[in-house]
Coordinates of C-alpha atoms in Angstrom, one line a residue:
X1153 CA 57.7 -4.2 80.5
X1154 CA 58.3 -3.6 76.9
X1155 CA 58.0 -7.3 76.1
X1156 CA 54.7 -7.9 77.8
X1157 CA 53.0 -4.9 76.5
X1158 CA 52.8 -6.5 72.8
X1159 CA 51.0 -9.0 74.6
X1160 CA 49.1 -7.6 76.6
X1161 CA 47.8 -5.3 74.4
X1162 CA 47.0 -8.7 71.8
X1163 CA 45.2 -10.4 74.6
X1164 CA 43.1 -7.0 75.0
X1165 CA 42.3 -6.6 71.6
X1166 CA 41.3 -10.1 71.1
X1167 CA 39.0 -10.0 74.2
X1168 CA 37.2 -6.6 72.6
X1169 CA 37.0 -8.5 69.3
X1170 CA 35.2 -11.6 71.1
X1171 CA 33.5 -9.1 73.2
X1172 CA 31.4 -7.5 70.3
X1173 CA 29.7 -10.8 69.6
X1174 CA 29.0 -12.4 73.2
X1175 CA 26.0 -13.7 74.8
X1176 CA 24.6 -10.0 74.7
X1177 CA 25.1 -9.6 71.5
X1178 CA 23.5 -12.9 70.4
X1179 CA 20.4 -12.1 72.4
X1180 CA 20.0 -9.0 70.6
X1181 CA 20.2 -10.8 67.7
X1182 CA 17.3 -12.9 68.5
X1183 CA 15.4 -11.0 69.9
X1184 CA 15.5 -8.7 66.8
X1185 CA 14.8 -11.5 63.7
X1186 CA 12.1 -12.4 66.4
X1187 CA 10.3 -9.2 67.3
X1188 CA 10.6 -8.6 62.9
X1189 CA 8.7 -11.7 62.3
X1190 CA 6.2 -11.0 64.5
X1191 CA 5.1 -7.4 63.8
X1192 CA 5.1 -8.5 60.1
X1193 CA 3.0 -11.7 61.0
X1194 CA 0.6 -9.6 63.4
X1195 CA -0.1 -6.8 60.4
X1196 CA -0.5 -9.6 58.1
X1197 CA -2.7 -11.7 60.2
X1198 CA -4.6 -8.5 61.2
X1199 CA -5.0 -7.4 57.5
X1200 CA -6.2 -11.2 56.4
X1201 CA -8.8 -10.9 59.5
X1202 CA -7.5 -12.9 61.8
X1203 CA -8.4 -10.6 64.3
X1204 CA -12.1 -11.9 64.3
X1205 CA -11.7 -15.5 65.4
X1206 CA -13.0 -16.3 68.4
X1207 CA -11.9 -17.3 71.7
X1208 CA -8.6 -15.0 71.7
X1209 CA -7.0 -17.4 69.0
X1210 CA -5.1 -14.6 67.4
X1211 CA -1.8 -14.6 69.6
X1212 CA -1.5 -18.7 69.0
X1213 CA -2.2 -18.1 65.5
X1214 CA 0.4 -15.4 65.6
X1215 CA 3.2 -17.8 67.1
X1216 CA 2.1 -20.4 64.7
X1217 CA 2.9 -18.4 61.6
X1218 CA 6.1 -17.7 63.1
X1219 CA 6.8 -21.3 63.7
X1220 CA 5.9 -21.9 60.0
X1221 CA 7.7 -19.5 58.3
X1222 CA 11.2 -21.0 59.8
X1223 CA 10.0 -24.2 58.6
X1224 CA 8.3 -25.7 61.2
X1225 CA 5.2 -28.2 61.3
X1226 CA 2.2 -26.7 62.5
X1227 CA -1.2 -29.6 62.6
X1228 CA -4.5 -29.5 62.3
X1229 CA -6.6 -31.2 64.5
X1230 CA -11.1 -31.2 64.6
X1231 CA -13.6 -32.9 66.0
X1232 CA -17.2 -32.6 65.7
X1233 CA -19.2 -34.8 68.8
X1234 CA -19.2 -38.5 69.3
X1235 CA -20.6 -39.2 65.9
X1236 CA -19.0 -36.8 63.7
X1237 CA -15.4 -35.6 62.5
X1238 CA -13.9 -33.1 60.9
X1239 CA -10.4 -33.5 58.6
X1240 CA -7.9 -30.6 58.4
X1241 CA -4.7 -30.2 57.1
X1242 CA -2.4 -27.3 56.2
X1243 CA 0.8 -26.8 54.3
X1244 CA 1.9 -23.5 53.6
X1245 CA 5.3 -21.0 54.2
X1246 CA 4.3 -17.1 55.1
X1247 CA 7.6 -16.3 52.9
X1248 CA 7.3 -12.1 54.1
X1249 CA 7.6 -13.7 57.7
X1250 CA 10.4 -15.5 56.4
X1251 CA 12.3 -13.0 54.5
X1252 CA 11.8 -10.3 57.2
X1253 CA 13.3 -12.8 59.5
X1254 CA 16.6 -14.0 57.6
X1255 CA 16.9 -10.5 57.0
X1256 CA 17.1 -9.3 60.1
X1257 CA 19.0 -12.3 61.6
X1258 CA 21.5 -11.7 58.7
X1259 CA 22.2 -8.1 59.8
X1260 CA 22.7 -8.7 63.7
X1261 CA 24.9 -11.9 62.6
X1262 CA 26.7 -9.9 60.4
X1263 CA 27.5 -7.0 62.3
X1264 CA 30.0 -7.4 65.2
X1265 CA 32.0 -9.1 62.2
X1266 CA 32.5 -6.0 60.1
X1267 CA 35.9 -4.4 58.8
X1268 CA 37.6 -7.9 58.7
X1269 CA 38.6 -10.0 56.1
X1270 CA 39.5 -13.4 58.3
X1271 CA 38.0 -15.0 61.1
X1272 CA 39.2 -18.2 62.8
X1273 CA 36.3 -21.2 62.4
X1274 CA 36.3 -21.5 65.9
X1275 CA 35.5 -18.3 66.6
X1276 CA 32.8 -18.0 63.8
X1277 CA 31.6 -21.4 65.0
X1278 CA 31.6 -19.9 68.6
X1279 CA 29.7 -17.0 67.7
X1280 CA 26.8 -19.2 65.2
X1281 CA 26.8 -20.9 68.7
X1282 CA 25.7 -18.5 70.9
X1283 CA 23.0 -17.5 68.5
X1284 CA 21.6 -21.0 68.0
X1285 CA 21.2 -21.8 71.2
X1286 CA 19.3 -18.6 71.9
X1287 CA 17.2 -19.7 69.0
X1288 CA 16.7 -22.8 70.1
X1289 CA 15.2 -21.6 73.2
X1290 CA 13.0 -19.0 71.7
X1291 CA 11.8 -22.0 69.1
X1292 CA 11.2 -24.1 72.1
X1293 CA 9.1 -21.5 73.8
X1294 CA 7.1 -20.2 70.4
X1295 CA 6.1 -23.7 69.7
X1296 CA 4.4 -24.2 72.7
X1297 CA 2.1 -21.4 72.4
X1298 CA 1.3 -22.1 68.9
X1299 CA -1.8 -24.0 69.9
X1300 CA -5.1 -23.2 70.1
X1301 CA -9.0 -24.6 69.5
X1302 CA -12.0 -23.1 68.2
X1303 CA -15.6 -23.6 67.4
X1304 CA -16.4 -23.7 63.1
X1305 CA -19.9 -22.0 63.1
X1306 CA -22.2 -24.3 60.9
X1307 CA -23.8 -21.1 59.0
X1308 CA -27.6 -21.0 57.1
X1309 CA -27.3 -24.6 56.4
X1310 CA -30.6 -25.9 58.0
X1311 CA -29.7 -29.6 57.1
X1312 CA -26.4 -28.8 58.5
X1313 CA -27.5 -27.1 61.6
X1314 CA -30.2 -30.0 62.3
X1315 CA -27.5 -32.6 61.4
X1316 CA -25.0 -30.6 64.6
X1317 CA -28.1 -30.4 66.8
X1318 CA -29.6 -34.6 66.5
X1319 CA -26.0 -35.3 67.0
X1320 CA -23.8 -33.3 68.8
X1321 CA -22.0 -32.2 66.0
X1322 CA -20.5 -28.6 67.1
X1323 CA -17.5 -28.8 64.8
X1324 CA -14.0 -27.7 66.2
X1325 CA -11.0 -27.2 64.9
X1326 CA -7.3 -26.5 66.3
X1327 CA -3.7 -26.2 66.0
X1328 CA -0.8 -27.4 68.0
X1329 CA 3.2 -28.3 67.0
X1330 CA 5.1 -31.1 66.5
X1331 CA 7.7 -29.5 69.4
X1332 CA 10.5 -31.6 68.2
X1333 CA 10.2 -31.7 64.7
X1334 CA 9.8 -27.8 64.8
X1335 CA 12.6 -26.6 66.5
X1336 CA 14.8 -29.3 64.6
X1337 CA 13.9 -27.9 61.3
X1338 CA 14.0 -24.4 62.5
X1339 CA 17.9 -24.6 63.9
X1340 CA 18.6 -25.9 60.3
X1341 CA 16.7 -23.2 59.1
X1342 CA 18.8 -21.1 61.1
X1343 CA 22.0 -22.5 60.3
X1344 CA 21.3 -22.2 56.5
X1345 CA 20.7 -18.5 56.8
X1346 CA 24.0 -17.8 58.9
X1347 CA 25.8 -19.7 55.9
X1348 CA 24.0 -17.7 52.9
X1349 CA 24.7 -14.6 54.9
X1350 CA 28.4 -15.6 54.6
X1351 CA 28.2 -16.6 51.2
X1352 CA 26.9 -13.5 49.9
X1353 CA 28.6 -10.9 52.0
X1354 CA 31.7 -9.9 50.5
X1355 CA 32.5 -7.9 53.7
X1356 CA 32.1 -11.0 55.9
X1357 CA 35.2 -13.1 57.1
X1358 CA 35.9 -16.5 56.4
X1359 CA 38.2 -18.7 57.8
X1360 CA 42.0 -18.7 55.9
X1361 CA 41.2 -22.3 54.6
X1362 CA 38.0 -21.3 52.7
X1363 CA 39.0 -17.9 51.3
X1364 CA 40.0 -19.9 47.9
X1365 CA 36.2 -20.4 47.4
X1366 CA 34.8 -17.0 47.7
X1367 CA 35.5 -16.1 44.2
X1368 CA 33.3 -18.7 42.3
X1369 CA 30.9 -19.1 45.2
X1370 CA 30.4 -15.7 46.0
X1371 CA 29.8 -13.5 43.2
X1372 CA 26.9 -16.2 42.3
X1373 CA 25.0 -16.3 45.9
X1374 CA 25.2 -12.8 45.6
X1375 CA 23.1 -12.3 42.6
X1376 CA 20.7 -15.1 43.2
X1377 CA 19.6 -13.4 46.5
X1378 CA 19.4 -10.1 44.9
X1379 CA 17.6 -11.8 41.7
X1380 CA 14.9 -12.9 44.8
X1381 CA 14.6 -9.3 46.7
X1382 CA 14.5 -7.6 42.9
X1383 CA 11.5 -9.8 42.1
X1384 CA 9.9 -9.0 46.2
X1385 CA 10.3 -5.5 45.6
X1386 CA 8.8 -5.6 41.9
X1387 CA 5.7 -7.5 43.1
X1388 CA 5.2 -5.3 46.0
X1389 CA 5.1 -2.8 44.1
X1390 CA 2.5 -4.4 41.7
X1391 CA 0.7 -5.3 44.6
X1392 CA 0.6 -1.5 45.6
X1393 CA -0.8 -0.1 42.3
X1394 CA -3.1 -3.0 42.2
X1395 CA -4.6 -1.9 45.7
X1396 CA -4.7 1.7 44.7
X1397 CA -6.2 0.9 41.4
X1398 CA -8.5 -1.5 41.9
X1399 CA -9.7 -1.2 45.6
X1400 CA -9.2 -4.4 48.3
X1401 CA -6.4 -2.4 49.9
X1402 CA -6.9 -4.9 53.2
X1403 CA -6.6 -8.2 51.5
X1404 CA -3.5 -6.8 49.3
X1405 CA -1.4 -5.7 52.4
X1406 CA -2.0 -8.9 53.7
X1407 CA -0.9 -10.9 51.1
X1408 CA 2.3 -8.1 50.9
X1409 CA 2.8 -8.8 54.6
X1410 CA 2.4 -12.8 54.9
X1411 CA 2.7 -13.9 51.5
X1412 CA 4.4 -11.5 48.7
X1413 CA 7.2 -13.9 47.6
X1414 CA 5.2 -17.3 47.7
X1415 CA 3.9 -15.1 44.3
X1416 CA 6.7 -13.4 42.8
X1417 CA 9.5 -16.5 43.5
X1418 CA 5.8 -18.9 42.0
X1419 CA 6.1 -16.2 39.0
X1420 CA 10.2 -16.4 38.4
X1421 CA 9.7 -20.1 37.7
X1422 CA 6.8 -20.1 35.4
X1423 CA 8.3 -17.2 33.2
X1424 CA 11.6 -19.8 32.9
X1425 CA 9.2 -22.1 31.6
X1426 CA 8.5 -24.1 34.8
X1427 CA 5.2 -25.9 35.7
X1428 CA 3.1 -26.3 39.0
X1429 CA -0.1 -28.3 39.4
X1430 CA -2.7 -27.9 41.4
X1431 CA -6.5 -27.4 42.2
X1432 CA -8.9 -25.2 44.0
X1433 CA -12.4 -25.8 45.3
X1434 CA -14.7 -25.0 48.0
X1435 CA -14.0 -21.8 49.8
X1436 CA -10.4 -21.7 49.8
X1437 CA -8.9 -19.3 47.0
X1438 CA -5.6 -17.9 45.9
X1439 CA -5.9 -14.1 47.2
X1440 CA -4.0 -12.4 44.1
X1441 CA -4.0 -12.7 41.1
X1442 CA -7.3 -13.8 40.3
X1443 CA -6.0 -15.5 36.9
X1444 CA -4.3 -17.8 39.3
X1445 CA -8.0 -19.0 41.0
X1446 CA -9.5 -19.3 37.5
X1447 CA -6.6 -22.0 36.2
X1448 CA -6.8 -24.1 39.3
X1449 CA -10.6 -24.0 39.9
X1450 CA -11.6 -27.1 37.9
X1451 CA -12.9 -30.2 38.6
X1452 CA -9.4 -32.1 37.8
X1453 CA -6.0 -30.9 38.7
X1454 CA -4.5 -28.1 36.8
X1455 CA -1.4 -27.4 35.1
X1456 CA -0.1 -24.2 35.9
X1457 CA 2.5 -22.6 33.2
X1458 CA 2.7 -19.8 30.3
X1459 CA 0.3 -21.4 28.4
X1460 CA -2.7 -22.4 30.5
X1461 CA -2.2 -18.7 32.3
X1462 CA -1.8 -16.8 28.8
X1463 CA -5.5 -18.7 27.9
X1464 CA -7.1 -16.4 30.3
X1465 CA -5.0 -13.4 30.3
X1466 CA -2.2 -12.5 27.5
X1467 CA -0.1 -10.0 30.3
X1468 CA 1.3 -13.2 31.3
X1469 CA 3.5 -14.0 28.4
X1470 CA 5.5 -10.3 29.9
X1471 CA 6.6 -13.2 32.9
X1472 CA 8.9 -14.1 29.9
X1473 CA 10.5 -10.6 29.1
X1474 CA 10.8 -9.7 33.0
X1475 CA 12.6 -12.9 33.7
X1476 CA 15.1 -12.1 30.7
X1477 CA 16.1 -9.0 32.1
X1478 CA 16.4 -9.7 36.0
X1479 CA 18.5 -13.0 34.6
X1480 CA 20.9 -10.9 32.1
X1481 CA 21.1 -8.0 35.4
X1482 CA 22.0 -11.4 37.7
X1483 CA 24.6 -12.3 35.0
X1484 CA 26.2 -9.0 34.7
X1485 CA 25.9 -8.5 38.5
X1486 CA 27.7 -12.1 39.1
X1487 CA 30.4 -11.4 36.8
X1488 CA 31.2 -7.5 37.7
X1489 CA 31.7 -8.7 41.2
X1490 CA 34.1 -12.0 40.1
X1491 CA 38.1 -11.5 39.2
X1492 CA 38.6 -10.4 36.0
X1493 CA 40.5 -14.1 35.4
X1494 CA 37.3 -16.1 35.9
X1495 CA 36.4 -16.6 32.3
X1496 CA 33.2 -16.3 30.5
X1497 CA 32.3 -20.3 30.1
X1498 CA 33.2 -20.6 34.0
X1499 CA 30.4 -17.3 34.9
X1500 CA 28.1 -19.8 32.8
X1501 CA 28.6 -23.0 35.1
X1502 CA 28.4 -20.5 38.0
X1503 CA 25.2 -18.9 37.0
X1504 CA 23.6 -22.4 36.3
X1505 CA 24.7 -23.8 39.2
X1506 CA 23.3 -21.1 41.1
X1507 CA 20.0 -20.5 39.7
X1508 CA 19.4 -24.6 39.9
X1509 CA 19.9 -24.3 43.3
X1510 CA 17.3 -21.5 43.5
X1511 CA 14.7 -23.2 41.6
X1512 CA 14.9 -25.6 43.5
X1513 CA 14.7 -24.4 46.8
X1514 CA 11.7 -22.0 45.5
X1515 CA 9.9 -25.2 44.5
X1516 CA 10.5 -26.4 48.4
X1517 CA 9.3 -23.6 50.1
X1518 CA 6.3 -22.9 47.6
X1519 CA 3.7 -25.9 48.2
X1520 CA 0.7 -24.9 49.5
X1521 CA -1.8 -27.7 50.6
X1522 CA -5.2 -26.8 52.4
X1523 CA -7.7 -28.8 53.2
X1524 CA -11.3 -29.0 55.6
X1525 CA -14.0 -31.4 55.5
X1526 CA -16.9 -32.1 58.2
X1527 CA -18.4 -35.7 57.5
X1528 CA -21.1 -37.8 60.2
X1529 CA -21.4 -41.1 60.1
X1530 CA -18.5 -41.9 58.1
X1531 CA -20.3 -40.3 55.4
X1532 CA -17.9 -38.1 53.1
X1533 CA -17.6 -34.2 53.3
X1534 CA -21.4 -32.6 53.8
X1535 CA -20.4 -30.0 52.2
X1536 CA -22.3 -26.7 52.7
X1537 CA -19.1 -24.8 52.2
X1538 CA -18.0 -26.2 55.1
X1539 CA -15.2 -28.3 53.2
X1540 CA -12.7 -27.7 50.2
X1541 CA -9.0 -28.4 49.0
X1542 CA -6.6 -26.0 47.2
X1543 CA -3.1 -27.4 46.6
X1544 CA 0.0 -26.4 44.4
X1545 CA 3.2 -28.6 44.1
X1546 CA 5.5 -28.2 41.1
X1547 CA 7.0 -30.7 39.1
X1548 CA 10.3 -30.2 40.8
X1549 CA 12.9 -31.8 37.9
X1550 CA 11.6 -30.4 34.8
X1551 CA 11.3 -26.6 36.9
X1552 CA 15.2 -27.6 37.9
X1553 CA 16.0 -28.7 34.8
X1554 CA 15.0 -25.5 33.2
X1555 CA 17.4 -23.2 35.0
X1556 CA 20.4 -25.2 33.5
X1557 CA 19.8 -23.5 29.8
X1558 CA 18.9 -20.1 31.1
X1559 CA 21.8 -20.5 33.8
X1560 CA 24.1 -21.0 31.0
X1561 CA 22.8 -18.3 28.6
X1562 CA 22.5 -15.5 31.3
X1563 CA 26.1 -16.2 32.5
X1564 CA 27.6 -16.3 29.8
X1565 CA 26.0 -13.1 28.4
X1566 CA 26.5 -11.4 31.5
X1567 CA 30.3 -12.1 31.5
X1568 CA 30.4 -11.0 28.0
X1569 CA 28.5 -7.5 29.1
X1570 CA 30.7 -7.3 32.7
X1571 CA 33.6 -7.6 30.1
X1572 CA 34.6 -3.5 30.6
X1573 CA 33.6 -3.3 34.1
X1574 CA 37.3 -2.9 36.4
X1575 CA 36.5 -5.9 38.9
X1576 CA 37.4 -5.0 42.6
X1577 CA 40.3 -6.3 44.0
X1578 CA 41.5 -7.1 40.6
X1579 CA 45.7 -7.3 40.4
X1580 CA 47.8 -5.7 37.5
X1581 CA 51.2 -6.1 36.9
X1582 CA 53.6 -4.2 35.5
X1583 CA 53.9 -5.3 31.5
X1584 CA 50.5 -5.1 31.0
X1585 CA 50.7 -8.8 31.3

């Protein structure tokens, strides 16, 4: 009796502990990042207008931005009557959706895994598992209702509108998914935030083997993802003052709700020095700030930096001082939360390290490419505000190149300020040694 009790009571405890993350709790998970990304997507969409299409578009449009914001491939498809064509094409991350979703996903992953310091890889790999596949269902089902066609109205044009009635040429345009290539990207997706979540969670467990890492990986994931929520929050609430300020309180929320860190993480990168190209015409338009429209409205592309931004508005330059400060607070933060062994030159490589990695997933998930054009005959775009472009692409090595130097710089600084702060877990030995 006495010597199957131990065991017993072993074998009970490790069912409970597989028990809080089973198939229930995976679901839940799901179901959660899921039901977050769509509420924000549905407020966002609602605020943009998306409400008013015709020809109830707006849950399809709904699932598509869902799709896209986990990094899957959304196309544009058009057609204007025998004799006529349209060309669409859209690029473009809604980083709220995004955000609100790792977020979420991040909590429910992270919660039937408190109060531990090690789990086993199979188990963590059993429970990641359990929450793919889910996700992998639910990708499966939300990329085939992201599809959807509609009627473009031709407007006041009368050449236009004589031009669609001699031949036929009503133009349509519509979305549908790449199924495969969608729910491929978006299980990587998945799998990336499940291993950030573990990165930056010092509460999380990792398996024995791996536990020599977490105190120079860590400290520095850490930082980086609150260096990106700091800058969210800051430019929500920007965005806020500007809407009760200055009026357009619809069009702000939706660029809060479906777009808030395409600006801010756009913003981090030119105040590190960092430049984007691009170019807007026709009736596409960046929604906030308007200095951004202004640069890339021009007949040729546009270089987008500190300079070409301070031409039309001096604020910009303070891009500079507020990147400064939320590096230096990323620097102190990194090295408060490292051993107290882990010397000043080593926070440096960790903080470049880091913030290169950031940069350049930032210049990733920021592109933006729109574009619409109606042509009959094989003769070009007609026009009539019916076509346009707006893209923005950085110049991904120099803007990674960049964070090296201020990597460097705000790591080391940061150590050198962290210097007094007692680190946790931190050893001492008698001696003083």
């Amino acid at each position: 009796m006495s010597s199957r009790t131990p065991s017993g009571q072993a074998r009970v405890s490790g069912v409970r502990a597989g028990s809080r993350h089973g198939w229930a709790q995976a679901l839940v998970t799901v179901l959660a990042g899921l039901l977050a990304m769509a509420v924000v997507a549905v407020l966002g969409l609602w605020a943009a207008g998306a409400g008013d299409l015709p020809d109830g578009s707006f849950g399809p449009i709904v699932a598509a931005t869902v799709v896209t914001a986990v990094g899957g491939t959304v196309k544009l498809t058009g057609s204007a009557g025998d004799l006529a064509s349209t060309q669409a094409g859209l690029t473009v991350i809604p980083l709220s959706v995004t955000l609100t979703g790792a977020l979420v996903l991040a909590w429910g992953f992270l919660r039937p895994l408190r109060h531990r310091a090690v789990a086993g890889a199979a188990e963590l790999a059993g429970w990641a598992g359990r929450v793919a596949a889910l996700w992998l269902i639910a990708l499966i089902g939300l990329t085939l209702a992201a599809r959807h066609t509609f009627d473009i109205p031709l407007g006041d044009d009368d050449t236009l509108a004589e031009l669609g009635d001699l031949f036929g040429a009503s133009p349509e345009v519509g979305f549908t998914t790449d199924v495969p290539l969608s729910v491929f990207v978006g299980v990587v997706w998945l799998a990336g935030v499940l291993v950030v979540t573990l990165l930056v969670s010092r509460g999380a467990p990792l398996p024995a083997g791996l536990l020599r890492f977490q105190t120079s990986v860590r400290p520095a994931a850490f930082a980086m993802v609150a260096l990106l929520l700091v800058c969210v929050v800051i430019g929500v609430i920007v965005a806020l003052v500007v809407a009760a300020t200055k009026g357009h309180a619809r069009e702000t929320f939706a660029v809060i709700l479906l777009g808030i860190p395409n600006l801010v993480w756009l913003a981090l990168t030119i105040g590190l020095g960092a430049t984007w190209n691009g170019r807007v015409e026709g009736p596409f338009g960046l929604p906030m700030p308007h200095v951004l429209d202004e640069v890339l409205r021009t007949p040729d592309v546009s270089e987008l930096n500190l300079r070409t931004l301070a031409e039309h508005d001096g604020r910009v330059w303070w891009l500079l001082v507020v990147d400064v400060v939320l590096l230096l607070a990323a620097g102190f933060v990194m090295a408060a939360r490292s051993p107290a062994r882990v010397r000043a030159w080593q926070h440096a490589v960790h903080m470049a390290l880091a913030l290169m990695l950031t940069v350049f997933m930032i210049c990733l998930v920021g592109r933006i490419s729109a574009h619409f054009g109606l042509s009959v005959l094989g003769i070009g775009d007609l026009g009539g505000g019916l076509g346009g472009e707006l893209f923005l692409r950085p110049r991904l090595w120099g803007a990674v190149g960049l964070a090296v130097p201020w990597g460097l710089a705000a790591g080391f600084a940061g150590a050198l300020l962290a210097r007094r702060v007692r680190r946790r877990g931190e050893v001492r030995t008698g001696g003083g040694s």
